[in-house]
Structure formats: structure tokens, C-alpha cells
CSV table of C-alpha atoms and ligand atoms in Angstrom, one decimal:
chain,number,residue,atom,x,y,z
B,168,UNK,CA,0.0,0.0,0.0
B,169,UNK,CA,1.4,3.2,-1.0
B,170,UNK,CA,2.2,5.1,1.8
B,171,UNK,CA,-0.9,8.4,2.7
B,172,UNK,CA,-0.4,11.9,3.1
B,173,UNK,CA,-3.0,13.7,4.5
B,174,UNK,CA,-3.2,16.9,2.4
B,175,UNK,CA,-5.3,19.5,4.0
B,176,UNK,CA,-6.6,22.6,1.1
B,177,UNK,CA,-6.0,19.4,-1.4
B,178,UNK,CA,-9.0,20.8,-3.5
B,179,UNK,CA,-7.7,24.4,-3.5
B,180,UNK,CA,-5.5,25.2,-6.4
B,181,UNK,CA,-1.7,24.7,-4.7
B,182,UNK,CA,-3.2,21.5,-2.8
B,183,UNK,CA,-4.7,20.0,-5.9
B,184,UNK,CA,-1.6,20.0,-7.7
B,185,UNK,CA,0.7,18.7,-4.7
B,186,UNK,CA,-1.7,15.9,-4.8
B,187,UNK,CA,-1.1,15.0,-8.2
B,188,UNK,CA,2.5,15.4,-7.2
B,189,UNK,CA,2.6,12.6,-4.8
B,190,UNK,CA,0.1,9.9,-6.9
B,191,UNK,CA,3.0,10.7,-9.9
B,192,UNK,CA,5.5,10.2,-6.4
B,193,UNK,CA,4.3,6.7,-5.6
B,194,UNK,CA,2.0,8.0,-2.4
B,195,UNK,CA,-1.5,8.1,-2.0
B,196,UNK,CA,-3.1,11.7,-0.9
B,197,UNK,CA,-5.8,12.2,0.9
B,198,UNK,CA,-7.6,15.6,0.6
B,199,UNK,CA,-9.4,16.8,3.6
B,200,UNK,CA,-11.3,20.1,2.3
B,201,UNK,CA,-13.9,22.3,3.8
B,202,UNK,CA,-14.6,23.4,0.2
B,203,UNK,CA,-14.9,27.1,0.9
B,204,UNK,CA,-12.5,27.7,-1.7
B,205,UNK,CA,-11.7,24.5,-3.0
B,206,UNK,CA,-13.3,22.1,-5.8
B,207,UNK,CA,-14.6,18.7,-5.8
B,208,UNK,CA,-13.3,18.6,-9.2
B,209,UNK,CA,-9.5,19.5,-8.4
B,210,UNK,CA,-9.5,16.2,-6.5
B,211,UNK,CA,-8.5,13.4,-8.9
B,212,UNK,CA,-5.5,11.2,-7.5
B,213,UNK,CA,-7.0,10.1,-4.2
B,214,UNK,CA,-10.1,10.2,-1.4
B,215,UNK,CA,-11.6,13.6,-0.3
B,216,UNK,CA,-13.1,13.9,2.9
B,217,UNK,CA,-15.1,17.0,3.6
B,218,UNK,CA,-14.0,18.9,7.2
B,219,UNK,CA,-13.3,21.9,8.8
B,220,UNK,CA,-9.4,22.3,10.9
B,221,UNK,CA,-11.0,23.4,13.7
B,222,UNK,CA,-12.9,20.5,13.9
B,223,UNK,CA,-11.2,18.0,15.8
B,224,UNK,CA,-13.2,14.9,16.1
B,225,UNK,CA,-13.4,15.2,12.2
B,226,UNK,CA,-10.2,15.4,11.9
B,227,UNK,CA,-9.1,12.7,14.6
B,228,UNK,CA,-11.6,10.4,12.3
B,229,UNK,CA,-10.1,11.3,9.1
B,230,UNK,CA,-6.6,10.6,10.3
B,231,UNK,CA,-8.1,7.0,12.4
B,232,UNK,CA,-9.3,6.0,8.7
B,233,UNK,CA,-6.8,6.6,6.7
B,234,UNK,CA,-3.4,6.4,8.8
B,235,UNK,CA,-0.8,8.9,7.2
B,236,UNK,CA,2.7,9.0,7.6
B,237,UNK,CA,2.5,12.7,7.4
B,238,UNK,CA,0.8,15.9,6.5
B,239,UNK,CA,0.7,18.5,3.5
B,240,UNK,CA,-1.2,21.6,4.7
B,241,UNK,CA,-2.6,24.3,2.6
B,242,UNK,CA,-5.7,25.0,4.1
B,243,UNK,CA,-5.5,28.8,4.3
B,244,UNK,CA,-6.7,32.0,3.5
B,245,UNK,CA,-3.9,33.9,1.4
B,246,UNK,CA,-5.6,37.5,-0.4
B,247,UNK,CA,-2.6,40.0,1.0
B,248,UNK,CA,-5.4,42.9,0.3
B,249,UNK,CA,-8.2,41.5,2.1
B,250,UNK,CA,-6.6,40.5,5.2
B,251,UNK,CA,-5.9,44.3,5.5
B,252,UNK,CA,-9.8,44.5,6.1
B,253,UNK,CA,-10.6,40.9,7.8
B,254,UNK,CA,-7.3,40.0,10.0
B,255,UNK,CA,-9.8,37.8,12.4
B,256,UNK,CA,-10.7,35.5,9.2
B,257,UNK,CA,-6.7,35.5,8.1
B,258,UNK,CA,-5.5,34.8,11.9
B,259,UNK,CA,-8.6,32.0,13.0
B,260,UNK,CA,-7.9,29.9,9.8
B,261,UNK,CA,-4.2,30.5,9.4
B,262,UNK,CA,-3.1,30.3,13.4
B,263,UNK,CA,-6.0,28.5,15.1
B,264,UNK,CA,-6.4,26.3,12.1
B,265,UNK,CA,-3.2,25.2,11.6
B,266,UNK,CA,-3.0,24.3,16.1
B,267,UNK,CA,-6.3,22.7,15.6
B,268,UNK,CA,-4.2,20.1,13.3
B,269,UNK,CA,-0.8,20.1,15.0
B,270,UNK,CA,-3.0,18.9,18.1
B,271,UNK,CA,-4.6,16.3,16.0
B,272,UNK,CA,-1.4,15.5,14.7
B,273,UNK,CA,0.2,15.1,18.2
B,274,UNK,CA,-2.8,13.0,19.5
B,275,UNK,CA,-2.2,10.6,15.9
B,276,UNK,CA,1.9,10.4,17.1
B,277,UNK,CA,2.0,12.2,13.2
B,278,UNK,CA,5.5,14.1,13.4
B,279,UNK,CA,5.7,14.8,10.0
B,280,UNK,CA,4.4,18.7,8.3
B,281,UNK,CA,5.6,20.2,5.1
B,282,UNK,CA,3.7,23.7,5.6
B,283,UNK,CA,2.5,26.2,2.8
B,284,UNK,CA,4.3,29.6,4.1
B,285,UNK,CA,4.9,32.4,1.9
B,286,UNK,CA,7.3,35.7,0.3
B,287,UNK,CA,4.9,37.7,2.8
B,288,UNK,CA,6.7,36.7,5.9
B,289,UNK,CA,9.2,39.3,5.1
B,290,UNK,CA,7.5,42.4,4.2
B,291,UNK,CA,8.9,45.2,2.2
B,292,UNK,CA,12.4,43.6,1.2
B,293,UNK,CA,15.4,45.7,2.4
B,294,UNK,CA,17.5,44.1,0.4
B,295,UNK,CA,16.3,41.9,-2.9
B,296,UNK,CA,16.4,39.0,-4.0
B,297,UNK,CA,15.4,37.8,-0.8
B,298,UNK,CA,17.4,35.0,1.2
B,299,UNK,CA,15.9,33.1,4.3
B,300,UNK,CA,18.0,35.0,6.4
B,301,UNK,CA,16.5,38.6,5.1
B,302,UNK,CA,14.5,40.2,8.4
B,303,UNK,CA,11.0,39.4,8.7
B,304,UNK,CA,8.4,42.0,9.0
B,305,UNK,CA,5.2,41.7,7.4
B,306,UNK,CA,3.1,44.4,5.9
B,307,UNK,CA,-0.2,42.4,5.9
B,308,UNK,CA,-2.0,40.3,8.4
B,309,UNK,CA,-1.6,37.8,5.8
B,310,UNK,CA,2.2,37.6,6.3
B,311,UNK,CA,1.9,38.2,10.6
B,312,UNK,CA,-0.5,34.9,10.2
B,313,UNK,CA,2.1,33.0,8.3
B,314,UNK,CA,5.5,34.3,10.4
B,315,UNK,CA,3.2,33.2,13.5
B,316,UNK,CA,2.4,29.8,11.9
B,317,UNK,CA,6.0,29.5,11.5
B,318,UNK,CA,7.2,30.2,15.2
B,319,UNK,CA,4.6,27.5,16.2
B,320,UNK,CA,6.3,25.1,13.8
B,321,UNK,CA,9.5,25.7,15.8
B,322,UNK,CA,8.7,25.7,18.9
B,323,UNK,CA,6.5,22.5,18.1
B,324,UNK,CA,9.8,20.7,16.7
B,325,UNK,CA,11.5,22.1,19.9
B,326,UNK,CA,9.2,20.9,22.3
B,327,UNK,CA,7.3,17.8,20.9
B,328,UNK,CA,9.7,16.4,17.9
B,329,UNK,CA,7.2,17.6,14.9
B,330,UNK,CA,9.6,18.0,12.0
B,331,UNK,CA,8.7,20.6,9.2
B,332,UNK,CA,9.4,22.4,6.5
B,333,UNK,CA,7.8,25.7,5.7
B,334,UNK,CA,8.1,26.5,1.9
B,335,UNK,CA,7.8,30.5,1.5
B,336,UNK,CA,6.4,30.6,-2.2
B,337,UNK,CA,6.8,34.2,-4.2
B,338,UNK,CA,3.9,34.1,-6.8
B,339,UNK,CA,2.1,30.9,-7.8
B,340,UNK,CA,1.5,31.0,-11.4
B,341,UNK,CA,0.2,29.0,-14.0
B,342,UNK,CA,-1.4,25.3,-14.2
B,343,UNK,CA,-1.4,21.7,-14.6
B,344,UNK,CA,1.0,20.5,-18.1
B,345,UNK,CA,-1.2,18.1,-18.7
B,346,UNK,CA,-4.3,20.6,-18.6
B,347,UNK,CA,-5.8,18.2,-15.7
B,348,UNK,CA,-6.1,20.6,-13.1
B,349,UNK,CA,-5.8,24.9,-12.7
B,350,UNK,CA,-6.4,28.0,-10.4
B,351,UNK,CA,-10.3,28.5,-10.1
B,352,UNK,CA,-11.1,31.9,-7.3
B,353,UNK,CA,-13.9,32.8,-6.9
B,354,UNK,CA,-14.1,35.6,-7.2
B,355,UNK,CA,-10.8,35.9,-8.7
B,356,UNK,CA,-7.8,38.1,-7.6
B,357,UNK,CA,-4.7,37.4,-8.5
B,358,UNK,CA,-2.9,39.0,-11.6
B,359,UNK,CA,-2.2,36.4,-14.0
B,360,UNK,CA,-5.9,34.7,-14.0
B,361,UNK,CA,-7.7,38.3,-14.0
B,362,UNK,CA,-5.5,39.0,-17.1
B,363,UNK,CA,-6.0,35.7,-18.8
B,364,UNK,CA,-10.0,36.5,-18.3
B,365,UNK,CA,-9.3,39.9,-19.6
B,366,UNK,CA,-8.0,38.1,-22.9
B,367,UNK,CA,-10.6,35.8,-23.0
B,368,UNK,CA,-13.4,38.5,-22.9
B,369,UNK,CA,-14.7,37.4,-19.6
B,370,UNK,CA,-14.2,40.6,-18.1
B,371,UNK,CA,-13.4,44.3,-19.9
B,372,UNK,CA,-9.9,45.3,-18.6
B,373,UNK,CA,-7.2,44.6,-15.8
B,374,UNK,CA,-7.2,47.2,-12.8
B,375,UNK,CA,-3.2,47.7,-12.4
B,376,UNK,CA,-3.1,48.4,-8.8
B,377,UNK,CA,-0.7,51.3,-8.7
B,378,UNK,CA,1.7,53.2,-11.1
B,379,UNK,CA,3.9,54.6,-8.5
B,380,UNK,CA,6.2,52.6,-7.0
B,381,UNK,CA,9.8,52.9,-7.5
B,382,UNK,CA,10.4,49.9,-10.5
B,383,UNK,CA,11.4,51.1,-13.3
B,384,UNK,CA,7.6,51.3,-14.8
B,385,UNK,CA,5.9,51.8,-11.3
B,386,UNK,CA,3.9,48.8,-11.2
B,387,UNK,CA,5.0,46.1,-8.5
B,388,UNK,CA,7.4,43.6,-9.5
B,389,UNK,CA,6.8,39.6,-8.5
B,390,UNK,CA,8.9,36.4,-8.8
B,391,UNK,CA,6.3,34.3,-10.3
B,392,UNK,CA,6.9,30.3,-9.8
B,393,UNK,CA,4.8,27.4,-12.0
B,394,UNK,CA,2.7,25.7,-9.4
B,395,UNK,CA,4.0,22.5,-11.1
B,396,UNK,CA,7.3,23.1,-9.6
B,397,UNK,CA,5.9,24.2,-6.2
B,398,UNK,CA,4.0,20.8,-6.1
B,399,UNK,CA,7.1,19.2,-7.3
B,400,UNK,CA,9.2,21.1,-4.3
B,401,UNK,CA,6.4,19.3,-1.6
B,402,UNK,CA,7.4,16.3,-2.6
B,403,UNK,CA,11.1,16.7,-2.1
B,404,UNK,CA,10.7,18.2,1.2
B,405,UNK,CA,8.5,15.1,2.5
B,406,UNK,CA,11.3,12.9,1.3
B,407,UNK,CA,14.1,15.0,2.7
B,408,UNK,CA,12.2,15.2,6.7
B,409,UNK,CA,12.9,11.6,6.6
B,410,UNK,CA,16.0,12.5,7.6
B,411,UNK,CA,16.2,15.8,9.2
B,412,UNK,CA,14.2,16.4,12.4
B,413,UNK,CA,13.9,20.1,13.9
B,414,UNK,CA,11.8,23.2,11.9
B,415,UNK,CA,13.1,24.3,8.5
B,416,UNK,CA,12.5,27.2,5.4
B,417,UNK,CA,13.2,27.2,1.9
B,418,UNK,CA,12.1,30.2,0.1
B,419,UNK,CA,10.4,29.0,-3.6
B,420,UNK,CA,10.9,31.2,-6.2
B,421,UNK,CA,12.5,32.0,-10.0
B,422,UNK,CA,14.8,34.7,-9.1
B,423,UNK,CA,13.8,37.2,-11.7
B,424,UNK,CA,10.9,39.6,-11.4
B,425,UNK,CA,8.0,41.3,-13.5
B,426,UNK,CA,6.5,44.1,-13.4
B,427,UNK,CA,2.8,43.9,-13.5
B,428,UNK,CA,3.0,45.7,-17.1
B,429,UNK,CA,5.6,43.5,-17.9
B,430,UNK,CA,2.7,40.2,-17.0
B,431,UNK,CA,0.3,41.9,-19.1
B,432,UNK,CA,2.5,42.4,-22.5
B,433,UNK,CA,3.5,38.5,-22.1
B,434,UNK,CA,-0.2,37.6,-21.5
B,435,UNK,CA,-0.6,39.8,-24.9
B,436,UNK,CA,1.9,38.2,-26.3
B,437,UNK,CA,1.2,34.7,-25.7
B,438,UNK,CA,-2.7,35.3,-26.0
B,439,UNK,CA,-2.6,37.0,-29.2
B,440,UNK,CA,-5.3,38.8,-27.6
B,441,UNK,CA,-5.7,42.5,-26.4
B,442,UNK,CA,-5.8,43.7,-22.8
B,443,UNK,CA,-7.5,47.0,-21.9
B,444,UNK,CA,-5.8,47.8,-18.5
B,445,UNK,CA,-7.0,50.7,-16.3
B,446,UNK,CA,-4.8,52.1,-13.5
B,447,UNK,CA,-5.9,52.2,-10.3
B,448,UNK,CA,-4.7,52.9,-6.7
B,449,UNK,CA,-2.5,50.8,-4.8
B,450,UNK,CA,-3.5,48.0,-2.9
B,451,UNK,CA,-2.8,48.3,0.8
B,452,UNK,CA,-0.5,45.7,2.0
B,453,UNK,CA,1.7,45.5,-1.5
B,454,UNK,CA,5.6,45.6,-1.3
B,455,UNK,CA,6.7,46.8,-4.1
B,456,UNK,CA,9.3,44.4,-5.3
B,457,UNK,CA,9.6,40.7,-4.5
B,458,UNK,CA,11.9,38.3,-5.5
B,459,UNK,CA,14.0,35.4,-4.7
B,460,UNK,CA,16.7,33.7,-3.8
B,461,UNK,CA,15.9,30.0,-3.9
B,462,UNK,CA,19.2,28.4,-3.6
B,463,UNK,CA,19.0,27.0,-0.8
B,464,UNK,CA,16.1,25.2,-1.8
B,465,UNK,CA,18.1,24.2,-4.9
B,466,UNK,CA,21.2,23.0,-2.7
B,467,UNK,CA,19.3,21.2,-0.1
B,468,UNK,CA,16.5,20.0,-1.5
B,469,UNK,CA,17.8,19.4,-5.3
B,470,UNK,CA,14.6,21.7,-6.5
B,471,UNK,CA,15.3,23.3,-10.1
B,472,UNK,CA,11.7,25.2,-11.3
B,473,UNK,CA,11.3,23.2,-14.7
B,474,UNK,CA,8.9,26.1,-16.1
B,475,UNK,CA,10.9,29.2,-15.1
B,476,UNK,CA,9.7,31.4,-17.9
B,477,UNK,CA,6.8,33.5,-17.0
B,478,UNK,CA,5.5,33.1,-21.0
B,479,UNK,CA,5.1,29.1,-20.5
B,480,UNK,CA,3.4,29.9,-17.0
B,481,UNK,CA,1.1,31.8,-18.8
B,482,UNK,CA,0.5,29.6,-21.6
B,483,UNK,CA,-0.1,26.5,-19.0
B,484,UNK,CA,-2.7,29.2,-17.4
B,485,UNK,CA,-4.2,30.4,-20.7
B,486,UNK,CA,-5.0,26.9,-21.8
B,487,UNK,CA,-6.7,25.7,-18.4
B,488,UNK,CA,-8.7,28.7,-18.5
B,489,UNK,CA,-9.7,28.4,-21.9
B,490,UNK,CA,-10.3,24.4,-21.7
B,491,UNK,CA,-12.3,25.7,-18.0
B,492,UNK,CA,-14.8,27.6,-19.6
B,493,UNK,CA,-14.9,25.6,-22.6
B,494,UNK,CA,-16.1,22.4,-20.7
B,495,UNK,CA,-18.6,24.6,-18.4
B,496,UNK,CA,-20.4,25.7,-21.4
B,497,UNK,CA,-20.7,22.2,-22.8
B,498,UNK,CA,-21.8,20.0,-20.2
B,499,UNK,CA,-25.3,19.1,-20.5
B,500,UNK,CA,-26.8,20.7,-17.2
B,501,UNK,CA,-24.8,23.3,-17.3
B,502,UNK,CA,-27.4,25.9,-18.2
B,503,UNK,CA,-27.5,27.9,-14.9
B,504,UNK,CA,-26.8,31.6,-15.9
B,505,UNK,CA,-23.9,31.3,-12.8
B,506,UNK,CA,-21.5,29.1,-14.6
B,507,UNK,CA,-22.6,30.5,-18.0
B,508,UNK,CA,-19.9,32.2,-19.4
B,509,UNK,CA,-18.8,33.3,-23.2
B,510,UNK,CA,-15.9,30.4,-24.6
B,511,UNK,CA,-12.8,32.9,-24.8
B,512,UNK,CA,-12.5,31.6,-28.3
B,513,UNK,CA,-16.0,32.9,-29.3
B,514,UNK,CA,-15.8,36.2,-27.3
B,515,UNK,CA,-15.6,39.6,-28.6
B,516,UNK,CA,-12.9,41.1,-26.8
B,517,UNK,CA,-12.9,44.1,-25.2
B,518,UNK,CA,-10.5,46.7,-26.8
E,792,UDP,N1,-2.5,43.1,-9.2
E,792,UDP,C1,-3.0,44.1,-10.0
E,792,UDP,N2,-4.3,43.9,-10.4
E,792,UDP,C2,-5.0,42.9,-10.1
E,792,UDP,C3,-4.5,41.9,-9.3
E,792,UDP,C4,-3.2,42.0,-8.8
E,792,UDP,O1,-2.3,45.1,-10.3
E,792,UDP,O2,-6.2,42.8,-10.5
E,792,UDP,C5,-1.1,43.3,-8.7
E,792,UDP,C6,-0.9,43.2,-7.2
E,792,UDP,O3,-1.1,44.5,-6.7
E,792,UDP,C7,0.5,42.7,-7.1
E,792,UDP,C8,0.6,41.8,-8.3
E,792,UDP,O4,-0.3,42.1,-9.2
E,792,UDP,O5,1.4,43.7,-7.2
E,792,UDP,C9,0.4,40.3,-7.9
E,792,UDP,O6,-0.8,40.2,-7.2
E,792,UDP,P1,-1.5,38.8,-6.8
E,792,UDP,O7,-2.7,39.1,-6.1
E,792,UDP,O8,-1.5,38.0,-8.1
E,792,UDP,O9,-0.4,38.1,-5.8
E,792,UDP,P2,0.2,38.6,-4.4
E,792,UDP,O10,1.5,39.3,-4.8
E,792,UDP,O11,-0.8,39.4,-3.7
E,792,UDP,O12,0.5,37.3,-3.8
């Protein structure tokens, strides 16, 4: 029997992929999913079972059934801007949630976490690309909930032997390569999908939040990294706890940046398709530049992103979407006006 991961946010967009990343890996994941965010339909390579983290007989059932070696966990809010205006939501799912499993994990004898932590842990860079080492000091609640989650993971190792690693991703970008699986918000707000919607027709422009900042066009520069290789770097970092007890962090990234202009000309570019863009202010909690250095997640773990260029992230991305709505459109029963949407091939698009 293969040996089970218990994946929690396995239906969300980074979980889903991971999951497909350890059925390719030889393990078997199971998804445990409140669905708030997540989709039935992003689960494919193993069992889902339905439950909420703060919900420990649930969860102390789940892990009875299906006995895991150890545990992926995703489940998390992660919009920078809204935590600005709900921190309670950000810090109950991302601090509370995330003790409500480490207890169930301690109560199971499970000593095994590879933790979904992010670029936001360290706040307006003062120097760039950013090591592990760089000074943390988030500008969002978003990053406080993840710095915190991260102190509990090492004082957890400290006290009760639960080895993790916390992966800090930059910006999760495109989709499945074999078109399986794909980011799905709703509603939707991270750049690349509201562009590639913006391409499609399915919506008129792209807000660019903020001209000002000091990058050489004024729009805020990211490190974007294929969620392919994210999944991929889970994987490693199960195998490499195996040997290596105590709390650990690998930043995830490309090392090069792009503008948000910059994302829009290659989403033109590889699209074909215009993009009206409208400026607007910034959005509150947004460093201006982030970028990576990952190379201590290349040295230790033997990670190498296989789809470093942003214009094959965006093509994985543009052909999910386009497959996405494609399939909605089609299916039989799929006449409620909700998931009616245009097929970006047969859109006007807006100019
Ligand atoms: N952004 C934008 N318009 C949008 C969505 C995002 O200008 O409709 C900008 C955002 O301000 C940030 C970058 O694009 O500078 C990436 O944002 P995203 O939400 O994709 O990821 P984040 O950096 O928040 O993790």
C-alpha cells in the first residue's frame, strides 16, 4: 500500500496540484477540504473527505481511517489585500487552524508537516532577491499569520519532535501541463488569472493596482513560480524530513521579477489577444518588489523550477482557463446563468 499523506486545502488550487505530485511520487493523498474555496473537481489522484481544521473529532476520524505517515497543509486563507480588512478571518484559519491540526497530529503520534508559508513573511524587502535570512516583518496580516504559523512550527519541533518544512512561495502562477487541473477563485484576484479572463473577454480590462512605486515602470514587481514546480518542491521536502528532524524554510521562487505591465505584454503576447488595462490605486499591504533567492532550496533540497519562464506559465494558465470555460459551457446541465460564461474563443474582446 502506498504510503498516505493527509493533504489538507487538497482541492484548492496549490493542494490539488501537490496531490497530483505525490500519486506521480508513488504515495497516495488524501484531501481533507472544507470546500470554501476549493473544488470537488480539483481532486483526482486520491479520497476527499469533507471537514473543517477546527474540527477535531473530524479530523481525529479522518486521520483513524486513513493512517498517514504525514501531512501536507494548505488550508489557508492567502488575499494580502483582504486580510488588510478581515485579519480575524486570516488569523482563526491560518493560526488557530493550523493548532487545531498540530493537536490532532500530536494526539495521531503524526510528526511529519511540510507547511504552505509564503514571500509575505518578510515584508517590504530591504534588500532583494530575498534569502531566508532577510528580516522578517510583514506588511499584511496575511504575512503576521504566516511568520506566527511558522514560530509555532519551531517551537513544536523544539518541544514535541514535529519535523517541518515551511516553503515560502513568491507568486504561484500557471497550471497543470497536462491541462488536468488549474487555479479557479472565486471571485478571482490574482494577476495572471484576471488578465487571462481579460484576454478571454470574460471581463473588460485589468485594474493595475498602482503606477507609483519605485520599479522602473511603477507597477510592483513579483517572482512568479509554475505551481508544477511548487508541487514538485512538496514532494522533495517530504522525502528530505525523513532525515532531518527540527523546523526548517526554503524560500520558492525564479529569481527574476516582472512588473505587473511586464505580466500583461506577455499575457498579450502569448494570447494574441488584447488587454485593456485601467490604473488604479495601490492596494494596501503590497511591497513593491519581491523576488527570490531559492538556492538553498536548490542545494538542499535538489529543486530546479522546470517552467521558469513567465511566457510558459502563462500559456499552461491560458490553456486551463480556456479548456475551463470551454467544458462549463458544454456539459449538458450546465445551463444555470452562474457558470454560464462566453468560450474565450468565441468572445468579442474588449479593446
Ligand atoms: N495586481 C494588479 N491587479 C489585479 C491583481 C493584482 O495590479 O487585478 C497586482 C498586485 O497589486 C500585485 C501583483 O499584481 O502587485 C500580484 O498580485 P497577486 O494578487 O496575483 O499576488 P500577491 O502578490 O498578492 O500574492
Amino acid at each position: 500500500m502506498a504510503p498516505t499523506i493527509l493533504v489538507t486545502g487538497g482541492a484548492g488550487y496549490i493542494g490539488s496540484h501537490a496531490c497530483k505530485a505525490l500519486a506521480m511520487a508513488g504515495y497516495r493523498p488524501v484531501a481533507f477540504d472544507n470546500l470554501s474555496s476549493g473544488h470537488r473537481w480539483a481532486v483526482r489522484w486520491g479520497p476527499l473527505e469533507v471537514g473543517c481544521l477546527e474540527d477535531a473529532e473530524r479530523l481525529d476520524a479522518v486521520i483513524a481511517t486513513y493512517r498517514p505517515v504525514a501531512v501536507m497543509h494548505f488550508a489557508a486563507f492567502s488575499a494580502a489585500g483582504e486580510s488588510v480588512v478581515d485579519p480575524a478571518k486570516y488569523y482563526e484559519n491560518n493560526v488557530a487552524g493550523l493548532l487545531s491540526l498540530l493537536a490532532a497530529m500530536r494526539r495521531a503520534g503524526l510528526d511529519r508537516l511540510v507547511f504552505s508559508s509564503t514571500a509575505a513573511v518578510y515584508g517590504s524587502p530591504l534588500s532583494t532577491p530575498i534569502d531566508e535570512d532577510h528580516p522578517q516583518q510583514p506588511i499584511n496580516p496575511y504575512g503576521a499569520t504566516k511568520q506566527a504559523a511558522e514560530r509555532v512550527l519551531a517551537d513544536f519541533a523544539s518541544a514535541y519532535d514535529i519535523r517541518s518544512v515551511a516553503l515560502r512561495y513568491f507568486n504561484a502562477a500557471g497550471a497543470d501541463r497536462d491541462g488536468e487541473i488549474g487555479e479557479a477563485h472565486d471571485p478571482e484576484t490574482h494577476l495572471i488569472p484576471i488578465v487571462l479572463e481579460a484576454a478571454a473577454g470574460l471581463r473588460p480590462e485589468v485594474a493595475i493596482f498602482g503606477d507609483r512605486y519605485e520599479t522602473p515602470d511603477g507597477t510592483c514587481i513579483r517572482d512568479y513560480i509554475h505551481v508544477a514546480d511548487l508541487a514538485d518542491a512538496h514532494v522533495r521536502a517530504l522525502r528530505w524530513l525523513a532525515d532531518h528532524p527540527g523546523a526548517h524554510a526554503f524560500n520558492l521562487g525564479n529569481g527574476e521579477g516582472f512588473s505587473v505591465r511586464e505580466v500583461i505584454d506577455a499575457a498579450r503576447r502569448v494570447t494574441g489577444r488584447p488587454i485593456a488595462v485601467r490604473v488604479e490605486d495601490a492596494r494596501p499591504g503590497d511591497p513593491a518588489v519581491l523576488v527570490a533567492d531559492a538556492r538553498c532550496a536548490s542545494d538542499v533540497l535538489g529543486w530546479r523550477p522546470d517552467s521558469a519562464e513567465l511566457d510558459t506559465q502563462i500559456a499552461d494558465a491560458w490553456r486551463w482557463l480556456t479548456g475551463r470555460y470551454r467544458t462549463l459551457n458544454t456539459r449538458p446541465n450546465s445551463t444555470s446563468s452562474r457558470h454560464r460564461q462566453p468560450a474565450p474563443s468565441s468572445v468579442v474582446v474588449a479593446r
